[in-house]
mmCIF file of C-alpha atoms in Angstrom:
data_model
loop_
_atom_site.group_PDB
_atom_site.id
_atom_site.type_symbol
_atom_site.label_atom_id
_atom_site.label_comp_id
_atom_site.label_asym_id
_atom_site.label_seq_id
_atom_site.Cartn_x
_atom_site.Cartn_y
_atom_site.Cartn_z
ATOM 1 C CA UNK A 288 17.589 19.672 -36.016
ATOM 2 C CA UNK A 289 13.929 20.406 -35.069
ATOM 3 C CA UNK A 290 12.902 20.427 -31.048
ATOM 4 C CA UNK A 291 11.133 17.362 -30.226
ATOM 5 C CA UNK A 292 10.544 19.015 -27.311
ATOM 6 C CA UNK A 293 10.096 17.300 -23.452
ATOM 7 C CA UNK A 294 10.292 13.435 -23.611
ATOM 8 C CA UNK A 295 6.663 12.324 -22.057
ATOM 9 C CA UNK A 296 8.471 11.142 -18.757
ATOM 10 C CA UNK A 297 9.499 14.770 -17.940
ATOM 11 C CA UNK A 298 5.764 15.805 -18.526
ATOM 12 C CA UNK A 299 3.999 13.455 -16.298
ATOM 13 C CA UNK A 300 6.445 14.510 -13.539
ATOM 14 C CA UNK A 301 6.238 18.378 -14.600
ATOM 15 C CA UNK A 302 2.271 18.220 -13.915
ATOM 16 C CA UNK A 303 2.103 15.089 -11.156
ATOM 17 C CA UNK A 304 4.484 17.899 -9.164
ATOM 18 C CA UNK A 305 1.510 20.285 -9.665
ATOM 19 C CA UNK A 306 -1.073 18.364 -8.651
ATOM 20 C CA UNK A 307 1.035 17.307 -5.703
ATOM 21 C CA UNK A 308 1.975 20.816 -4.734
ATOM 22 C CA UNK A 309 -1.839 22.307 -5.262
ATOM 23 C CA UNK A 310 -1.005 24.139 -8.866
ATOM 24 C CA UNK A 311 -3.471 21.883 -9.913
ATOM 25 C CA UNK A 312 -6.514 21.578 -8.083
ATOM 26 C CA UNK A 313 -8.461 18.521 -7.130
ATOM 27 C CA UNK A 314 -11.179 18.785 -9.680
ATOM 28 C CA UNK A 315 -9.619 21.245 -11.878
ATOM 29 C CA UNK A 316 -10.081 20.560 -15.868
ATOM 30 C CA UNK A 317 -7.048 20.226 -17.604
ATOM 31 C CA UNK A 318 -6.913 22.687 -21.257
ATOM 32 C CA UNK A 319 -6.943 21.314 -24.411
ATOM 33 C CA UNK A 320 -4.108 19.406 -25.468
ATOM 34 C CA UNK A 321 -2.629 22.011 -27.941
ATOM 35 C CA UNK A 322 -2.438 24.532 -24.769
ATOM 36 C CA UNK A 323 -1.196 21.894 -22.603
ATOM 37 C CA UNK A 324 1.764 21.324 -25.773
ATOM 38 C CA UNK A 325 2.720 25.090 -25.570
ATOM 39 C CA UNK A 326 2.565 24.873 -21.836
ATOM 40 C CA UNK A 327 4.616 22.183 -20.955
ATOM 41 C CA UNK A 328 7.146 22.460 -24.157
ATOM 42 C CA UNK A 329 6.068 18.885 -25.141
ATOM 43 C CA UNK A 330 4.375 17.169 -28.547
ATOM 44 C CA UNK A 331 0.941 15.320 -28.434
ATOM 45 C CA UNK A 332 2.311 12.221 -28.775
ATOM 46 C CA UNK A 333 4.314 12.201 -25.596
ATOM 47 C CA UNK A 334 1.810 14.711 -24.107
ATOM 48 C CA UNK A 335 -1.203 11.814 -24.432
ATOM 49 C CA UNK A 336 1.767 8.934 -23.015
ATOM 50 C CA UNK A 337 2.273 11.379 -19.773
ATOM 51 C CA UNK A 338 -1.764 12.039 -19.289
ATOM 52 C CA UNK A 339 -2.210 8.099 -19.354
ATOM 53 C CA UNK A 340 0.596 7.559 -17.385
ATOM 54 C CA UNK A 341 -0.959 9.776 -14.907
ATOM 55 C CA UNK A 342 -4.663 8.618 -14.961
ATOM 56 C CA UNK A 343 -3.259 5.050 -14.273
ATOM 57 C CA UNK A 344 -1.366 6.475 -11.211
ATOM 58 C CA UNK A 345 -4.727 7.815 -10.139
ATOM 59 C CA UNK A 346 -3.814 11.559 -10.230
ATOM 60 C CA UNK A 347 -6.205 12.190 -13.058
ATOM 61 C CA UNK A 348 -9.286 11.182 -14.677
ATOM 62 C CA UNK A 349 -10.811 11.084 -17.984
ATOM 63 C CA UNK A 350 -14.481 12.334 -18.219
ATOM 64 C CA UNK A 351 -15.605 11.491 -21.650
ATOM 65 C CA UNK A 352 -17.112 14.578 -23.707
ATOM 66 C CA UNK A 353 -15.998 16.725 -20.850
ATOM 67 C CA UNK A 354 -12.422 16.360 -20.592
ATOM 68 C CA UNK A 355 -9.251 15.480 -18.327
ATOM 69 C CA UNK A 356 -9.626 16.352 -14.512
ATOM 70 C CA UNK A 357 -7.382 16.340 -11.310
ATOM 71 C CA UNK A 358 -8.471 13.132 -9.613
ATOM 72 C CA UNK A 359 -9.554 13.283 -6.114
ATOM 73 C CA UNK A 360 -7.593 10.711 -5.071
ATOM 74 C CA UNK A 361 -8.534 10.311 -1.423
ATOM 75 C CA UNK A 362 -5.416 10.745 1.331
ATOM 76 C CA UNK A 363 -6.191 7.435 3.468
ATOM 77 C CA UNK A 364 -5.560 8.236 6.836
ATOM 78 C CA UNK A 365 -4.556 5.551 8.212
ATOM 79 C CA UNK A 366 -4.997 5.056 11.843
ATOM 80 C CA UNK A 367 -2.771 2.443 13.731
ATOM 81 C CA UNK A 368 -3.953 1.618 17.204
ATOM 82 C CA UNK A 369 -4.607 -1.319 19.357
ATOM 83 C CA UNK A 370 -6.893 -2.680 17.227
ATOM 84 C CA UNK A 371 -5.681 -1.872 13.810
ATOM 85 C CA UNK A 372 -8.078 -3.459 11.298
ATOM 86 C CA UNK A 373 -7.281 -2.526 7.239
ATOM 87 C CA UNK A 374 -10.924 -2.729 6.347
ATOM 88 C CA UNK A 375 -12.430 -0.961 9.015
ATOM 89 C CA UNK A 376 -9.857 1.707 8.621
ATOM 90 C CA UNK A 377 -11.266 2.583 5.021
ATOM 91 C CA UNK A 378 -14.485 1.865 5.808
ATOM 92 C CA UNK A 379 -14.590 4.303 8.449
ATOM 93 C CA UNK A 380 -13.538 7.596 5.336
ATOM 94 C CA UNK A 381 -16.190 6.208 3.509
ATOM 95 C CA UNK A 382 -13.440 3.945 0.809
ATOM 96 C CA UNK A 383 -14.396 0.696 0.030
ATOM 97 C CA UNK A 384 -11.570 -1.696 1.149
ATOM 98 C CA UNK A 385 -10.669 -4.913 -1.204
ATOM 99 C CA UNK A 386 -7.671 -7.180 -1.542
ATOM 100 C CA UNK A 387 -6.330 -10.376 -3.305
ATOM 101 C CA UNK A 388 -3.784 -13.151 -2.765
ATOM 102 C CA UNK A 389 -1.032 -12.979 -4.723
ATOM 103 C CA UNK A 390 0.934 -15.835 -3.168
ATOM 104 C CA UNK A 391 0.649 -18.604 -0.207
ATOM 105 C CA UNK A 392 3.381 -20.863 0.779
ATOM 106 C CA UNK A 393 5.424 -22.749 3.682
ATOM 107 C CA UNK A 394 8.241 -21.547 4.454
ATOM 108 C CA UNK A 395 11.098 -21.721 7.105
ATOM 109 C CA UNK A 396 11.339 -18.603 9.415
ATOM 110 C CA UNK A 397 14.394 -16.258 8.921
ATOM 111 C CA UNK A 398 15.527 -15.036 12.065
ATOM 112 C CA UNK A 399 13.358 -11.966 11.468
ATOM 113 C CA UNK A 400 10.314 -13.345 11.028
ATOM 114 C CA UNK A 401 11.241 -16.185 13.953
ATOM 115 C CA UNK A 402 12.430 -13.026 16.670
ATOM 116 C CA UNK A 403 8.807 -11.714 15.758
ATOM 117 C CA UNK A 404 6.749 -14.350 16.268
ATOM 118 C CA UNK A 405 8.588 -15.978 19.426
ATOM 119 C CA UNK A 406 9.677 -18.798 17.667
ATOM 120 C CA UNK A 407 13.071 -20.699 16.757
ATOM 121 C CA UNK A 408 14.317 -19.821 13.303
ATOM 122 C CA UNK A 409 13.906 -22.402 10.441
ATOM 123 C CA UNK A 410 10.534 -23.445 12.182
ATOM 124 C CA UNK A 411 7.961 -23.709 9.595
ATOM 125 C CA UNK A 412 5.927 -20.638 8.774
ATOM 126 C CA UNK A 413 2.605 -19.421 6.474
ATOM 127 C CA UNK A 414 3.290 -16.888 4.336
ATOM 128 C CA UNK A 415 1.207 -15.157 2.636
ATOM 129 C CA UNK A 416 1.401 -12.077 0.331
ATOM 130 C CA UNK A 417 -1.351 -9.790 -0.498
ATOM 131 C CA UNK A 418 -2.214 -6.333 -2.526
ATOM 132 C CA UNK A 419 -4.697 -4.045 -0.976
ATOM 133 C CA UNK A 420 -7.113 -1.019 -2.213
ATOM 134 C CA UNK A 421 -8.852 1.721 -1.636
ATOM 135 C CA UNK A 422 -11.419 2.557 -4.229
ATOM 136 C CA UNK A 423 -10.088 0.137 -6.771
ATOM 137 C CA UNK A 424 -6.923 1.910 -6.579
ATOM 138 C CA UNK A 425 -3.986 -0.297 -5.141
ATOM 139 C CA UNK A 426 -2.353 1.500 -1.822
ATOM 140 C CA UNK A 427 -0.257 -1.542 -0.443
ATOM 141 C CA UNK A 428 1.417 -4.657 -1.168
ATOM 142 C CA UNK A 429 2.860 -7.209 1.622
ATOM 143 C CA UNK A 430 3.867 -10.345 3.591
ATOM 144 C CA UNK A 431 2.442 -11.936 6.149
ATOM 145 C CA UNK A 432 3.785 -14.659 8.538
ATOM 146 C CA UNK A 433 2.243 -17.202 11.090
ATOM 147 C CA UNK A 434 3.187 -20.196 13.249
ATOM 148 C CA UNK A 435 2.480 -23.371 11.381
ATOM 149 C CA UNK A 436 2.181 -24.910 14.754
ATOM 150 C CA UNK A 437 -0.236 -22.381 16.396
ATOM 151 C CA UNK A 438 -2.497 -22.073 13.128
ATOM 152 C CA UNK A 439 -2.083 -25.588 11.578
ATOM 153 C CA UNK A 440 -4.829 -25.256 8.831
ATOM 154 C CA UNK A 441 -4.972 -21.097 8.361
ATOM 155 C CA UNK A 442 -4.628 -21.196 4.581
ATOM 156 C CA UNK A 443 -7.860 -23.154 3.908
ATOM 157 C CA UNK A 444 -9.490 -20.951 6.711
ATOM 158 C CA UNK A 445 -8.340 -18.182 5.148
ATOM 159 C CA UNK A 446 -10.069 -18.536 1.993
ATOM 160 C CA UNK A 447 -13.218 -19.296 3.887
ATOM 161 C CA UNK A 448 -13.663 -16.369 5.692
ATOM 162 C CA UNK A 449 -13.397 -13.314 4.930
ATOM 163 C CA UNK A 450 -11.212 -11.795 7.327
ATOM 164 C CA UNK A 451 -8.267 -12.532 9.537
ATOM 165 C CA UNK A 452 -9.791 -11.730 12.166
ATOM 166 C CA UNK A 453 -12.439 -13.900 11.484
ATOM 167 C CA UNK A 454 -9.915 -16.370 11.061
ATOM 168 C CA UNK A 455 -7.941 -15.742 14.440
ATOM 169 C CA UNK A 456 -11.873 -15.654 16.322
ATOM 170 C CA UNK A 457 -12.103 -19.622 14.316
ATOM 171 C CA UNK A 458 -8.920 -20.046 16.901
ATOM 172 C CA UNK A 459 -10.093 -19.095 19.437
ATOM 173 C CA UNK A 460 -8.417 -15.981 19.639
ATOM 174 C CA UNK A 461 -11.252 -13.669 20.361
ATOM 175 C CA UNK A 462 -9.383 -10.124 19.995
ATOM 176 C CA UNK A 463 -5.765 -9.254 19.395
ATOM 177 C CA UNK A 464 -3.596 -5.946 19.680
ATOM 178 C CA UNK A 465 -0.927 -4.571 17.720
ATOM 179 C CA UNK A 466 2.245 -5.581 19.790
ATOM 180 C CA UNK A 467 4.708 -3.268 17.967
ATOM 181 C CA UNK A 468 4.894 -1.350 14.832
ATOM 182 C CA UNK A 469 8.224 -0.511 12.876
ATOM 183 C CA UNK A 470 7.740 2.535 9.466
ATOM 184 C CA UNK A 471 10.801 3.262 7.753
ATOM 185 C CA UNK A 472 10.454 4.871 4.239
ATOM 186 C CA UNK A 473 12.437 3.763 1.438
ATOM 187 C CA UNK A 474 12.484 3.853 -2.611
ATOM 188 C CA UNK A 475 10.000 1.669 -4.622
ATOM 189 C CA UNK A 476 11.610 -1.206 -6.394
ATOM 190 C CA UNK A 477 10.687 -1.971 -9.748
ATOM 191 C CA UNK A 478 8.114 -4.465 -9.071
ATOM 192 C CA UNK A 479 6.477 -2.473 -6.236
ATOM 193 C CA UNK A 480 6.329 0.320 -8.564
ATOM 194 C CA UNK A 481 4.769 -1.449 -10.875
ATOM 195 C CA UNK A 482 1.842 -3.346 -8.971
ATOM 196 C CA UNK A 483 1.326 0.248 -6.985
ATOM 197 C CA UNK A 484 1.229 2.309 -10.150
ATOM 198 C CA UNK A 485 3.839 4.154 -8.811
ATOM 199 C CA UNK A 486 7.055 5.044 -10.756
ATOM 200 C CA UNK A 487 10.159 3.479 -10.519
ATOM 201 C CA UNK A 488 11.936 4.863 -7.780
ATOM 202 C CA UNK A 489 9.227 6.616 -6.269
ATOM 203 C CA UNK A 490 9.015 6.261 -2.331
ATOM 204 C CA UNK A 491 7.075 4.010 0.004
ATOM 205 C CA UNK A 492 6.196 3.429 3.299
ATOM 206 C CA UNK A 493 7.092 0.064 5.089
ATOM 207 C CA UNK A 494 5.322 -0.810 7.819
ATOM 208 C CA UNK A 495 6.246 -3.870 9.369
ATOM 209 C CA UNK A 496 3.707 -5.042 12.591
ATOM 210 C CA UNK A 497 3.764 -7.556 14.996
ATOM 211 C CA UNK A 498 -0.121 -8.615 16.234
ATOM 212 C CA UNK A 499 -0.595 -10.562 19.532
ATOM 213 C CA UNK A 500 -3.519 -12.005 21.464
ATOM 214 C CA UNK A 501 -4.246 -10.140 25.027
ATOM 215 C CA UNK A 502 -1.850 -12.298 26.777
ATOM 216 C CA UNK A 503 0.910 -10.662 25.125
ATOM 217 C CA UNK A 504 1.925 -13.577 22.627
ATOM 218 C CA UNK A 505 2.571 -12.546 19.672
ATOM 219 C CA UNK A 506 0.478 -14.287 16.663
ATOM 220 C CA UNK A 507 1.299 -12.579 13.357
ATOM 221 C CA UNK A 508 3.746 -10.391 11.739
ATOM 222 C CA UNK A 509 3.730 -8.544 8.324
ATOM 223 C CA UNK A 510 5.504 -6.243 6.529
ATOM 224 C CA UNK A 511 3.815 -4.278 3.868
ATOM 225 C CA UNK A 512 4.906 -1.380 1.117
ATOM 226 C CA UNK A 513 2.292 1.396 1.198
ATOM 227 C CA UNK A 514 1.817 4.027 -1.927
ATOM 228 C CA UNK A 515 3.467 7.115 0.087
ATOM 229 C CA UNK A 516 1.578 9.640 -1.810
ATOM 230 C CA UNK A 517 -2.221 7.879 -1.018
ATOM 231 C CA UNK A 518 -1.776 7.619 2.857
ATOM 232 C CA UNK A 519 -0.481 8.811 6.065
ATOM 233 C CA UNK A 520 -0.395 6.970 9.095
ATOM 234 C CA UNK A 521 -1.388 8.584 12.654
ATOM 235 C CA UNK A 522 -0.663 6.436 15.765
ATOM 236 C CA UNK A 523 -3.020 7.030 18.337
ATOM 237 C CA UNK A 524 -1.006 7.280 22.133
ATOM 238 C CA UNK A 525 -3.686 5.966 24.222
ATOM 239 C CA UNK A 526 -2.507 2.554 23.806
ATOM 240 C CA UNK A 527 0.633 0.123 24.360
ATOM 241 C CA UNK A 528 1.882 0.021 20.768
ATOM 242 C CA UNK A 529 5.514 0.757 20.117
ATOM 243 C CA UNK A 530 6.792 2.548 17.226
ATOM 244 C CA UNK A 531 10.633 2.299 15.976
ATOM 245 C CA UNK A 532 12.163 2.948 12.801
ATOM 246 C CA UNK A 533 15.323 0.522 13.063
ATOM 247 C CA UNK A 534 15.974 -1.357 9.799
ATOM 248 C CA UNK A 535 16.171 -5.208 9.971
ATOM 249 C CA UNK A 536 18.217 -6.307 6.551
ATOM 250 C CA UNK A 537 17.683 -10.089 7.577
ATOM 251 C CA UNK A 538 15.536 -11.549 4.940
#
């Protein structure tokens, strides 16, 4: 029986562990497709499947009449402090920072959600969930949860501004600090895979963050899935924020 050779999922992982371990260079041109065959024991068919698989991850790009290069695929660095703001954070490495809704309802609070934002469970909540990027290139998906009560009307602000900060300053609420901040790393479902271009299985980062106004009171909480190979987090330590990594199963 004739060798069809490495199935296309083996190749994208044989060369994404290159890439991630510096064999491959950021930048570096990739060689022709019959040397890249020999090389990695594979046939063109599933050769071109692993190489598209890979430029939709982000890990490499395709230069027309020039060839297939190692993307540069910028390592966010993503700083949480007392004034953690997502956009300003990727503004600040020069990455243009975008988002979209992806879902808005009312909801009643588990006891999670309720112990984080000082209120009884079952009271009514906003949520919200959300994918973010970084160049185009999607680096986090998430929930976010507020007191129906405190921010009656926050959806339809919301979509009018641009921000939530803008939207907290609407409030009243003229500055806010992170409260506490919880990373625990796990693996990627299918679904998170998928809207990260990740693969299934792959791991993420959840970060799950509790925001409150300068009295103390807390005002939102979110929990989001990061792409664990785009960022890394650094916490800076001149400021009150508390960092665990205990697991809360309650949904």
């Amino acid at each position: 029986m004739r060798n069809q050779g490495h199935s296309w999922e083996e190749t994208r992982d044989r060369i994404s562990e290159e890439i991630t371990t510096g064999r491959l260079a950021p930048d570096a041109r990739l060689p022709s497709e019959p040397e890249l065959c020999l090389l990695y024991g594979t046939r063109r068919h599933s050769l071109r499947k692993a190489l598209a698989a890979l430029v939709s991850e982000g890990k490499l790009r395709v230069e027309h009449g020039r060839g297939t290069f190692v993307e540069r695929a910028p390592l966010l660095n993503y700083v949480i402090g007392s004034r953690t703001r997502f956009h300003e954070n990727l503004m600040s490495q020069g990455l243009t920072a975008s988002g979209e809704t992806l879902a808005e309802m009312t909801i009643p609070a588990s006891k999670r959600v309720a112990s984080a934002l000082g209120i009884e469970p079952e009271a009514k909540v906003f949520a919200r969930s959300w994918r973010g990027f970084a160049n185009d290139l999607p680096i986090s998906i998430g929930w976010a949860y507020h007191d129906t009560t405190r921010f009656p009307d926050l959806p339809e602000r919301r979509r009018e501004l641009s921000s939530i900060t803008k939207v907290y300053h609407s409030y009243g609420i003229t500055d806010y600090r992170r409260l506490r901040t919880t990373v625990f790393t796990r693996l990627a479902s299918e679904s998170e895979a998928s809207m990260l271009m990740l693969r299934a299985g792959q791991s993420v980062l959840v970060v799950q963050k509790v925001d409150a106004d300068l009295d103390g009171r807390p005002i939102g909480f979110s929990e989001a899935v990061w792409a664990g190979d785009r960022v890394q987090f650094t916490f800076e330590t001149d400021q009150p924020t508390v960092l665990t990594t205990e697991r809360d199963n309650d949904v």
